[in-house]
Amino acid sequence: MSPQPLPSGQDEYRILREADLRDYLAQLPAIARQLGGAPTTWSIGEVGDGNLNLVFIVRGRDGSIAVKQALPYVRLVGESWPLPLSRSHFERLALTHQARLAPGLVPAVLHHDETLALIAMQFLEPHIIMRKGLVAGTTYPRFVDDITTFLARTLFFSSDLAVPAAEKKEGIAAFAGNHALCKITEDLIFTDPYRVAEQNRWTSSWLDATAARFREDLDLHVAVSRLKLKFMASPEALIHGDLHTGSIMVTERETRVIDPEFAFYGPMGFDIGAVIANLLMAYLASAGHERSPGERQAFEEWVLGTVESVWTEFACKFVELWRTEGKGDAYPVTLFAGAEGAARLEAERQAYMAQLFQDTVGFAAAKIIRRILGLAHNIDFELIEDPKRRAVCEARSLRLARGMMVDAAKFPTIGSITKTAQALRDWQPDFAG
Ligand code: ADP
Ligand code: MG
């Protein structure tokens, strides 16, 4: 018997409207059961505030789900910038990997459809995007423990320290096709902010001279090119690839990491640096949101303490995993027998962490610079209405980031970074150049 042809259009990608989504979900028994009630009673709204995709919230009588559909182009820019639908495949693959490696810290995948580039997942409620909470001056007591568990476990357990070489290389291969998303990072983070590029923007005219200086600064160009090469050619672990505070949803008691469509095997410091960069920007943007001097001081202290704890607790958890679960093909135990061998291996772990810290500092700097001089900006700064006031906060952040990228040796510890950030909190830039 020949296979039943699908109704026309059902085997092809199409952008779903709300009514199409209702019909589509109604024929998925597990999803329909979870939502409950008649499909006609489900409420469906598109809430995507991201740069790339559609996100629908579907509410039924008994439950709610989130449905994400990739568009064949960049949402922020439009059809003139095509982007492969396959990113939905990689996002789903990353979400399921992360759910296994760091249980409870990502939304559960309920259904996926490769043809439609669609993922149905657990609806996070009452979680909000962490960046919004930070702009409002909210602190999150669970955040450090959760994000460092997420980082330590997803990075360690996908690395050569934890898994056999064959498995690691299969993993690299499984994500190698996500190169179009990597290319976005390579261009928008590591290249465009340092040259004339049509999509760049910054708070003009205040930052015009700074932006021009960054385009002429060869020390910076060398430093960012080293980071770019590291990003392109260091498949250390399965990284999230876009771990900013807009990809983290929180309540005071829970943390969930969303949106891993940029995932691939890359350098670990890129993810850790993303978290640290976004906290540093939340800190230096805070002065722009205060209505009276010192109003947000407790929040700002919490953010700086959080920057420090993110690194120290991550490092602690990562090294402990290496000590107890270091079953990969790297560092064979037989080469480190006896007390002397164990001591050398421990010293090597500390050296590894020192290098990872340097990578983290550099990547964090790159993430800050791109948010101020490149295409995609963030609400930490954008919601500071007065442009001069915003530019002051941005200039402080650029000064911190340039130092971190070019003079990494001046930042041997996380404390040296928070100290410099604190010193810049009230620094007054001279916009004349
Ligand atoms: P993009 O890839 O386009 O950036 P995101 O995955 O970041 O899309 O999702 C866009 C927005 O949709 C998020 O900022 C968040 O507000 C909302 N969202 C995404 N996933 C969920 C979820 N599982 N539960 C609740 N809201 C979600
Ligand atoms: Mg997003």
Short mmCIF file of C-alpha atoms and ligand atoms in Angstrom, two decimals:
data_model
loop_
_atom_site.label_atom_id
_atom_site.label_comp_id
_atom_site.label_asym_id
_atom_site.label_seq_id
_atom_site.Cartn_x
_atom_site.Cartn_y
_atom_site.Cartn_z
CA MET A 1 0.00 0.00 0.00
CA SER A 2 1.39 3.36 -0.89
CA PRO A 3 1.65 5.86 1.98
CA GLN A 4 -1.28 8.21 2.45
CA PRO A 5 -0.40 11.61 1.04
CA LEU A 6 -0.54 14.36 3.63
CA PRO A 7 -3.20 17.04 3.07
CA SER A 8 -1.66 19.69 0.86
CA GLY A 9 0.62 22.05 2.72
CA GLN A 10 0.81 19.83 5.83
CA ASP A 11 4.24 18.46 4.95
CA GLU A 12 5.74 21.88 4.38
CA TYR A 13 6.91 24.69 6.57
CA ARG A 14 4.46 27.51 6.96
CA ILE A 15 4.34 30.39 9.40
CA LEU A 16 1.60 29.58 11.88
CA ARG A 17 -1.09 32.07 12.71
CA GLU A 18 -3.06 31.68 15.89
CA ALA A 19 -5.91 29.75 14.21
CA ASP A 20 -3.47 27.36 12.46
CA LEU A 21 -1.75 26.71 15.76
CA ARG A 22 -5.06 25.85 17.43
CA ASP A 23 -5.86 23.27 14.74
CA TYR A 24 -2.34 21.92 14.85
CA LEU A 25 -2.29 21.48 18.64
CA ALA A 26 -5.83 20.04 18.70
CA GLN A 27 -4.61 16.98 16.76
CA LEU A 28 -1.83 16.23 19.27
CA PRO A 29 -3.55 14.09 21.95
CA ALA A 30 -1.00 14.60 24.75
CA ILE A 31 -0.89 18.37 24.25
CA ALA A 32 -4.67 18.67 23.88
CA ARG A 33 -5.09 16.71 27.11
CA GLN A 34 -2.61 18.91 28.93
CA LEU A 35 -4.40 22.07 27.82
CA GLY A 36 -7.82 20.58 28.57
CA GLY A 37 -11.28 21.64 27.43
CA ALA A 38 -12.38 22.27 23.86
CA PRO A 39 -9.73 23.68 21.51
CA THR A 40 -12.09 26.54 20.66
CA THR A 41 -11.78 27.71 24.28
CA TRP A 42 -7.97 27.88 24.25
CA SER A 43 -6.58 31.39 24.30
CA ILE A 44 -3.56 31.93 22.09
CA GLY A 45 -1.36 35.00 22.08
CA GLU A 46 1.97 35.76 20.45
CA VAL A 47 4.37 37.16 23.07
CA GLY A 48 7.77 36.89 21.40
CA ASP A 49 9.93 39.80 22.44
CA GLY A 50 13.12 38.19 21.19
CA ASN A 51 15.09 39.07 18.12
CA LEU A 52 14.51 35.95 16.06
CA ASN A 53 11.37 33.86 16.54
CA LEU A 54 7.64 33.66 17.23
CA VAL A 55 6.58 32.58 20.72
CA PHE A 56 2.92 31.78 21.47
CA ILE A 57 1.41 31.24 24.88
CA VAL A 58 -1.51 28.83 24.71
CA ARG A 59 -3.83 28.68 27.73
CA GLY A 60 -6.42 25.96 28.17
CA ARG A 61 -8.82 24.98 30.91
CA ASP A 62 -6.30 22.73 32.68
CA GLY A 63 -2.91 24.05 31.70
CA SER A 64 -0.76 26.31 29.55
CA ILE A 65 2.15 25.76 27.18
CA ALA A 66 4.63 27.90 25.29
CA VAL A 67 5.10 27.24 21.56
CA LYS A 68 8.13 28.62 19.76
CA GLN A 69 8.36 28.68 15.98
CA ALA A 70 11.45 29.69 14.05
CA LEU A 71 10.96 32.09 11.15
CA PRO A 72 13.00 31.72 7.96
CA TYR A 73 14.51 35.14 8.65
CA VAL A 74 15.69 37.32 11.54
CA ARG A 75 12.58 38.77 13.18
CA LEU A 76 14.37 41.93 14.32
CA VAL A 77 15.49 42.77 10.77
CA GLY A 78 12.98 41.09 8.45
CA GLU A 79 13.00 38.93 5.32
CA SER A 80 16.11 40.62 3.97
CA TRP A 81 18.14 38.61 6.51
CA PRO A 82 17.38 34.92 5.98
CA LEU A 83 18.22 32.43 8.72
CA PRO A 84 17.90 28.62 8.55
CA LEU A 85 14.92 26.96 10.21
CA SER A 86 17.27 24.20 11.35
CA ARG A 87 18.07 26.34 14.39
CA SER A 88 14.87 24.96 15.91
CA HIS A 89 16.32 21.45 15.62
CA PHE A 90 19.47 22.56 17.45
CA GLU A 91 17.47 24.39 20.09
CA ARG A 92 15.41 21.29 20.81
CA LEU A 93 18.54 19.13 20.86
CA ALA A 94 20.24 21.53 23.30
CA LEU A 95 17.16 21.77 25.54
CA THR A 96 16.99 18.00 25.87
CA HIS A 97 20.75 17.72 26.52
CA GLN A 98 20.55 20.45 29.14
CA ALA A 99 17.51 18.84 30.78
CA ARG A 100 19.54 15.65 31.17
CA LEU A 101 22.74 17.36 32.37
CA ALA A 102 21.15 20.01 34.60
CA PRO A 103 17.69 18.69 35.57
CA GLY A 104 15.02 21.22 36.45
CA LEU A 105 16.86 24.24 35.09
CA VAL A 106 15.36 24.39 31.58
CA PRO A 107 11.73 24.23 30.39
CA ALA A 108 10.66 20.68 29.52
CA VAL A 109 10.14 19.98 25.81
CA LEU A 110 6.61 18.62 25.29
CA HIS A 111 6.56 18.26 21.51
CA HIS A 112 8.61 19.25 18.50
CA ASP A 113 8.09 19.37 14.76
CA GLU A 114 11.15 19.69 12.55
CA THR A 115 9.13 20.55 9.44
CA LEU A 116 7.39 23.44 11.14
CA ALA A 117 10.56 24.36 13.09
CA LEU A 118 8.39 24.31 16.18
CA ILE A 119 8.92 23.42 19.83
CA ALA A 120 6.12 23.13 22.39
CA MET A 121 7.46 23.47 25.90
CA GLN A 122 6.56 23.95 29.51
CA PHE A 123 5.11 27.40 30.11
CA LEU A 124 7.10 29.22 32.76
CA GLU A 125 4.82 31.12 35.13
CA PRO A 126 5.08 33.36 37.09
CA HIS A 127 8.70 33.60 35.92
CA ILE A 128 9.83 36.80 34.25
CA ILE A 129 12.80 37.58 32.06
CA MET A 130 15.63 38.23 34.51
CA ARG A 131 16.79 41.35 32.67
CA LYS A 132 13.42 43.00 33.35
CA GLY A 133 13.71 42.16 37.02
CA LEU A 134 17.23 43.61 37.16
CA VAL A 135 16.11 46.85 35.52
CA ALA A 136 13.40 47.09 38.21
CA GLY A 137 16.07 46.56 40.88
CA THR A 138 14.93 43.10 42.01
CA THR A 139 17.38 40.67 43.62
CA TYR A 140 17.23 36.90 43.12
CA PRO A 141 18.49 34.84 46.06
CA ARG A 142 18.44 31.48 44.18
CA PHE A 143 20.19 32.76 41.09
CA VAL A 144 23.83 32.11 41.95
CA ASP A 145 23.31 28.53 43.05
CA ASP A 146 21.09 27.69 40.06
CA ILE A 147 23.09 29.34 37.30
CA THR A 148 26.40 27.95 38.59
CA THR A 149 24.88 24.47 38.73
CA PHE A 150 23.63 24.96 35.17
CA LEU A 151 27.03 26.18 33.96
CA ALA A 152 29.15 23.66 35.82
CA ARG A 153 27.05 20.64 34.87
CA THR A 154 26.26 21.48 31.23
CA LEU A 155 29.86 22.46 30.50
CA PHE A 156 31.64 19.76 32.47
CA PHE A 157 29.46 16.85 31.37
CA SER A 158 29.81 17.68 27.68
CA SER A 159 33.59 18.11 27.85
CA ASP A 160 36.51 15.72 27.30
CA LEU A 161 37.02 15.76 31.06
CA ALA A 162 33.77 13.84 31.48
CA VAL A 163 32.99 11.87 28.31
CA PRO A 164 34.91 9.44 26.07
CA ALA A 165 36.47 10.94 22.95
CA ALA A 166 34.08 9.20 20.54
CA GLU A 167 31.00 10.51 22.34
CA LYS A 168 32.45 14.01 22.50
CA LYS A 169 33.14 14.01 18.75
CA GLU A 170 29.64 12.71 18.00
CA GLY A 171 28.38 15.66 20.02
CA ILE A 172 30.46 18.13 18.04
CA ALA A 173 29.14 16.62 14.80
CA ALA A 174 25.52 16.79 16.01
CA PHE A 175 25.79 20.57 16.46
CA ALA A 176 28.23 21.41 13.65
CA GLY A 177 25.34 22.27 11.31
CA ASN A 178 24.34 25.22 13.51
CA HIS A 179 27.03 27.33 11.84
CA ALA A 180 24.67 30.06 10.61
CA LEU A 181 23.90 30.97 14.21
CA CYS A 182 27.61 30.86 15.08
CA LYS A 183 28.23 33.21 12.17
CA ILE A 184 25.84 35.74 13.68
CA THR A 185 27.95 35.72 16.84
CA GLU A 186 31.18 35.86 14.86
CA ASP A 187 29.99 38.93 12.96
CA LEU A 188 27.86 40.79 15.48
CA ILE A 189 29.98 40.23 18.58
CA PHE A 190 33.52 39.77 17.40
CA THR A 191 33.69 41.92 14.27
CA ASP A 192 31.11 44.62 13.56
CA PRO A 193 31.43 46.74 16.73
CA TYR A 194 35.09 47.32 15.76
CA ARG A 195 34.48 48.50 12.19
CA VAL A 196 32.05 50.57 10.20
CA ALA A 197 28.98 48.37 9.76
CA GLU A 198 25.55 49.46 8.62
CA GLN A 199 23.75 47.78 11.51
CA ASN A 200 25.85 49.30 14.27
CA ARG A 201 24.28 51.93 16.47
CA TRP A 202 25.17 53.70 19.68
CA THR A 203 23.95 56.60 21.78
CA SER A 204 24.86 59.40 19.42
CA SER A 205 26.32 61.96 19.60
CA TRP A 206 27.67 61.28 23.09
CA LEU A 207 29.45 58.06 22.18
CA ASP A 208 30.54 59.06 18.65
CA ALA A 209 34.16 59.68 19.67
CA THR A 210 34.36 56.48 21.73
CA ALA A 211 32.91 54.41 18.88
CA ALA A 212 35.43 55.95 16.49
CA ARG A 213 38.27 55.18 18.90
CA PHE A 214 37.17 51.55 19.15
CA ARG A 215 37.32 51.32 15.35
CA GLU A 216 40.95 52.53 15.38
CA ASP A 217 42.20 50.66 18.44
CA LEU A 218 44.54 47.94 17.17
CA ASP A 219 45.25 46.57 20.65
CA LEU A 220 41.53 45.97 20.93
CA HIS A 221 41.34 44.52 17.42
CA VAL A 222 44.07 42.01 18.23
CA ALA A 223 42.40 41.06 21.51
CA VAL A 224 38.94 40.61 20.00
CA SER A 225 40.36 38.64 17.06
CA ARG A 226 42.02 36.22 19.48
CA LEU A 227 38.66 35.79 21.19
CA LYS A 228 36.95 35.30 17.84
CA LEU A 229 39.38 32.54 16.90
CA LYS A 230 38.87 30.91 20.29
CA PHE A 231 35.12 31.04 19.73
CA MET A 232 35.46 29.49 16.27
CA ALA A 233 38.07 26.84 16.98
CA SER A 234 37.66 25.56 20.56
CA PRO A 235 35.01 22.85 20.82
CA GLU A 236 35.48 22.45 24.57
CA ALA A 237 31.89 21.76 25.55
CA LEU A 238 28.26 22.13 24.48
CA ILE A 239 27.64 25.79 25.20
CA HIS A 240 24.30 27.61 25.32
CA GLY A 241 25.76 30.29 23.09
CA ASP A 242 23.45 33.19 24.10
CA LEU A 243 23.35 33.10 27.89
CA HIS A 244 22.42 36.70 28.62
CA THR A 245 19.89 37.78 31.24
CA GLY A 246 17.21 37.89 28.51
CA SER A 247 17.63 34.10 28.16
CA ILE A 248 17.04 33.46 31.85
CA MET A 249 13.58 33.40 33.43
CA VAL A 250 13.30 33.76 37.18
CA THR A 251 11.17 34.01 40.25
CA GLU A 252 12.68 34.62 43.65
CA ARG A 253 12.75 30.86 44.11
CA GLU A 254 13.41 29.44 40.65
CA THR A 255 15.73 29.91 37.69
CA ARG A 256 15.18 28.56 34.18
CA VAL A 257 17.45 28.96 31.18
CA ILE A 258 15.63 29.31 27.85
CA ASP A 259 16.47 29.92 24.19
CA PRO A 260 19.56 27.78 23.43
CA GLU A 261 19.24 28.10 19.64
CA PHE A 262 22.87 29.28 19.39
CA ALA A 263 24.12 26.08 21.03
CA PHE A 264 27.21 24.37 19.63
CA TYR A 265 30.50 22.95 20.88
CA GLY A 266 32.51 26.02 21.74
CA PRO A 267 34.62 27.59 24.48
CA MET A 268 33.19 27.34 27.99
CA GLY A 269 34.23 30.89 28.85
CA PHE A 270 31.72 32.23 26.34
CA ASP A 271 28.75 31.14 28.48
CA ILE A 272 30.26 32.11 31.82
CA GLY A 273 31.39 35.44 30.35
CA ALA A 274 27.87 36.10 29.04
CA VAL A 275 26.38 35.79 32.51
CA ILE A 276 29.06 37.97 34.08
CA ALA A 277 28.88 40.60 31.32
CA ASN A 278 25.13 40.97 31.68
CA LEU A 279 25.37 41.33 35.45
CA LEU A 280 28.09 43.97 35.03
CA MET A 281 25.85 45.86 32.61
CA ALA A 282 22.93 45.61 35.05
CA TYR A 283 25.26 47.08 37.69
CA LEU A 284 26.57 49.96 35.59
CA ALA A 285 23.13 50.72 34.14
CA SER A 286 21.64 50.94 37.63
CA ALA A 287 22.78 54.53 38.21
CA GLY A 288 20.71 55.46 35.15
CA HIS A 289 17.55 54.07 36.75
CA GLU A 290 17.81 55.61 40.21
CA ARG A 291 15.38 58.40 41.02
CA SER A 292 17.33 59.58 44.04
CA PRO A 293 21.02 59.08 44.81
CA GLY A 294 21.74 55.79 46.54
CA GLU A 295 18.19 54.50 46.01
CA ARG A 296 19.40 51.28 44.42
CA GLN A 297 22.49 50.78 46.55
CA ALA A 298 21.38 47.48 48.12
CA PHE A 299 20.52 46.14 44.66
CA GLU A 300 23.87 47.26 43.27
CA GLU A 301 25.74 45.58 46.11
CA TRP A 302 23.80 42.41 45.46
CA VAL A 303 24.69 42.52 41.75
CA LEU A 304 28.41 42.95 42.44
CA GLY A 305 28.36 40.17 45.03
CA THR A 306 26.54 38.02 42.47
CA VAL A 307 29.22 38.64 39.83
CA GLU A 308 31.82 37.39 42.30
CA SER A 309 29.79 34.39 43.42
CA VAL A 310 28.94 33.35 39.87
CA TRP A 311 32.61 32.83 39.17
CA THR A 312 33.70 31.43 42.55
CA GLU A 313 30.77 29.01 42.91
CA PHE A 314 31.01 27.94 39.30
CA ALA A 315 34.74 27.25 39.71
CA CYS A 316 34.12 25.33 42.92
CA LYS A 317 31.41 23.14 41.40
CA PHE A 318 33.31 22.55 38.17
CA VAL A 319 36.53 21.46 39.92
CA GLU A 320 34.58 19.23 42.28
CA LEU A 321 32.89 17.53 39.30
CA TRP A 322 36.32 17.03 37.74
CA ARG A 323 37.60 15.43 40.96
CA THR A 324 34.65 13.08 41.32
CA GLU A 325 33.35 12.53 37.76
CA GLY A 326 36.47 13.01 35.64
CA LYS A 327 35.86 9.90 33.54
CA GLY A 328 36.63 11.33 30.11
CA ASP A 329 39.62 10.52 27.94
CA ALA A 330 41.46 13.73 28.86
CA TYR A 331 43.87 13.48 31.80
CA PRO A 332 44.01 9.64 32.05
CA VAL A 333 44.12 8.66 35.73
CA THR A 334 46.88 6.17 35.06
CA LEU A 335 49.22 9.06 34.31
CA PHE A 336 48.62 10.59 37.75
CA ALA A 337 49.06 7.66 40.12
CA GLY A 338 50.10 8.03 43.75
CA ALA A 339 50.09 11.04 46.05
CA GLU A 340 52.51 12.99 43.88
CA GLY A 341 50.44 12.34 40.76
CA ALA A 342 47.28 13.41 42.55
CA ALA A 343 48.94 16.64 43.68
CA ARG A 344 50.12 17.42 40.14
CA LEU A 345 46.67 16.75 38.73
CA GLU A 346 45.12 19.04 41.33
CA ALA A 347 47.62 21.78 40.44
CA GLU A 348 46.70 21.24 36.79
CA ARG A 349 43.02 21.68 37.60
CA GLN A 350 43.80 25.02 39.20
CA ALA A 351 45.85 26.06 36.13
CA TYR A 352 42.94 25.04 33.90
CA MET A 353 40.57 27.21 35.93
CA ALA A 354 42.97 30.17 35.74
CA GLN A 355 42.96 29.90 31.93
CA LEU A 356 39.19 29.51 31.86
CA PHE A 357 38.90 32.63 33.99
CA GLN A 358 40.98 34.61 31.50
CA ASP A 359 38.76 33.38 28.63
CA THR A 360 35.69 34.33 30.65
CA VAL A 361 36.98 37.86 31.25
CA GLY A 362 37.70 38.37 27.54
CA PHE A 363 34.34 37.00 26.38
CA ALA A 364 32.51 39.06 29.00
CA ALA A 365 34.19 42.18 27.64
CA ALA A 366 33.18 41.31 24.07
CA LYS A 367 29.57 40.82 25.18
CA ILE A 368 29.48 44.24 26.83
CA ILE A 369 30.97 46.10 23.87
CA ARG A 370 28.57 44.57 21.34
CA ARG A 371 25.53 45.66 23.38
CA ILE A 372 26.65 49.29 23.29
CA LEU A 373 28.27 49.71 19.86
CA GLY A 374 26.70 46.89 17.81
CA LEU A 375 23.27 45.92 16.44
CA ALA A 376 21.46 44.38 19.41
CA HIS A 377 21.09 46.55 22.48
CA ASN A 378 19.56 45.69 25.85
CA ILE A 379 16.90 47.30 27.99
CA ASP A 380 19.34 47.77 30.89
CA PHE A 381 20.59 50.78 28.93
CA GLU A 382 17.78 51.37 26.45
CA LEU A 383 15.24 52.11 29.17
CA ILE A 384 17.36 54.98 30.47
CA GLU A 385 15.42 57.68 28.68
CA ASP A 386 17.75 60.64 28.92
CA PRO A 387 20.39 59.91 26.23
CA LYS A 388 23.19 61.68 28.02
CA ARG A 389 22.53 59.79 31.22
CA ARG A 390 22.40 56.53 29.25
CA ALA A 391 25.63 57.40 27.44
CA VAL A 392 27.38 58.00 30.78
CA CYS A 393 26.43 54.49 31.98
CA GLU A 394 27.45 53.03 28.62
CA ALA A 395 30.78 54.87 28.59
CA ARG A 396 31.61 53.46 32.03
CA SER A 397 30.79 49.98 30.78
CA LEU A 398 32.90 50.42 27.64
CA ARG A 399 35.83 51.59 29.73
CA LEU A 400 35.56 48.55 31.98
CA ALA A 401 35.19 46.21 28.98
CA ARG A 402 38.13 47.65 27.06
CA GLY A 403 40.36 47.14 30.09
CA MET A 404 39.14 43.58 30.57
CA MET A 405 39.77 42.73 26.94
CA VAL A 406 43.15 44.38 26.43
CA ASP A 407 44.69 44.20 29.91
CA ALA A 408 43.42 40.80 30.98
CA ALA A 409 46.51 40.41 33.18
CA LYS A 410 45.28 43.31 35.30
CA PHE A 411 42.23 41.23 36.14
CA PRO A 412 43.63 38.06 37.71
CA THR A 413 40.65 37.58 40.03
CA ILE A 414 36.92 38.21 39.88
CA GLY A 415 37.37 40.63 42.78
CA SER A 416 39.62 42.81 40.62
CA ILE A 417 36.77 43.13 38.12
CA THR A 418 34.08 44.07 40.62
CA LYS A 419 36.47 46.52 42.24
CA THR A 420 37.09 48.25 38.92
CA ALA A 421 33.37 48.26 38.12
CA GLN A 422 32.69 49.85 41.49
CA ALA A 423 35.34 52.50 40.88
CA LEU A 424 33.71 53.29 37.53
CA ARG A 425 30.21 53.56 39.06
CA ASP A 426 30.63 57.32 39.56
CA TRP A 427 33.30 58.06 36.94
CA GLN A 428 32.38 61.01 34.72
CA PRO A 429 33.38 60.49 31.10
CA ASP A 430 34.67 63.38 29.02
CA PHE A 431 32.58 63.11 25.86
CA ALA A 432 34.81 65.49 23.97
CA GLY A 433 36.91 62.45 23.09
P1 ADP B 1 14.02 34.41 20.69
O1 ADP B 1 14.81 33.21 20.29
O2 ADP B 1 13.25 34.98 19.57
O3 ADP B 1 14.88 35.37 21.43
P2 ADP B 1 13.00 33.41 23.21
O4 ADP B 1 13.16 31.94 23.32
O5 ADP B 1 13.99 34.25 23.94
O6 ADP B 1 12.90 33.86 21.69
O7 ADP B 1 11.53 33.77 23.71
C1 ADP B 1 11.00 35.08 23.55
C2 ADP B 1 10.15 35.43 24.77
O8 ADP B 1 9.07 34.52 24.92
C3 ADP B 1 10.93 35.37 26.07
O9 ADP B 1 11.58 36.58 26.30
C4 ADP B 1 9.83 35.09 27.07
O10 ADP B 1 9.19 36.29 27.44
C5 ADP B 1 8.84 34.25 26.29
N1 ADP B 1 9.06 32.81 26.52
C6 ADP B 1 9.88 31.98 25.82
N2 ADP B 1 9.83 30.74 26.29
C7 ADP B 1 8.96 30.74 27.32
C8 ADP B 1 8.45 29.73 28.22
N3 ADP B 1 8.85 28.46 28.14
N4 ADP B 1 7.56 30.12 29.16
C9 ADP B 1 7.14 31.41 29.24
N5 ADP B 1 7.56 32.39 28.42
C10 ADP B 1 8.46 32.08 27.47
MG MG B 2 15.91 35.25 23.17
#
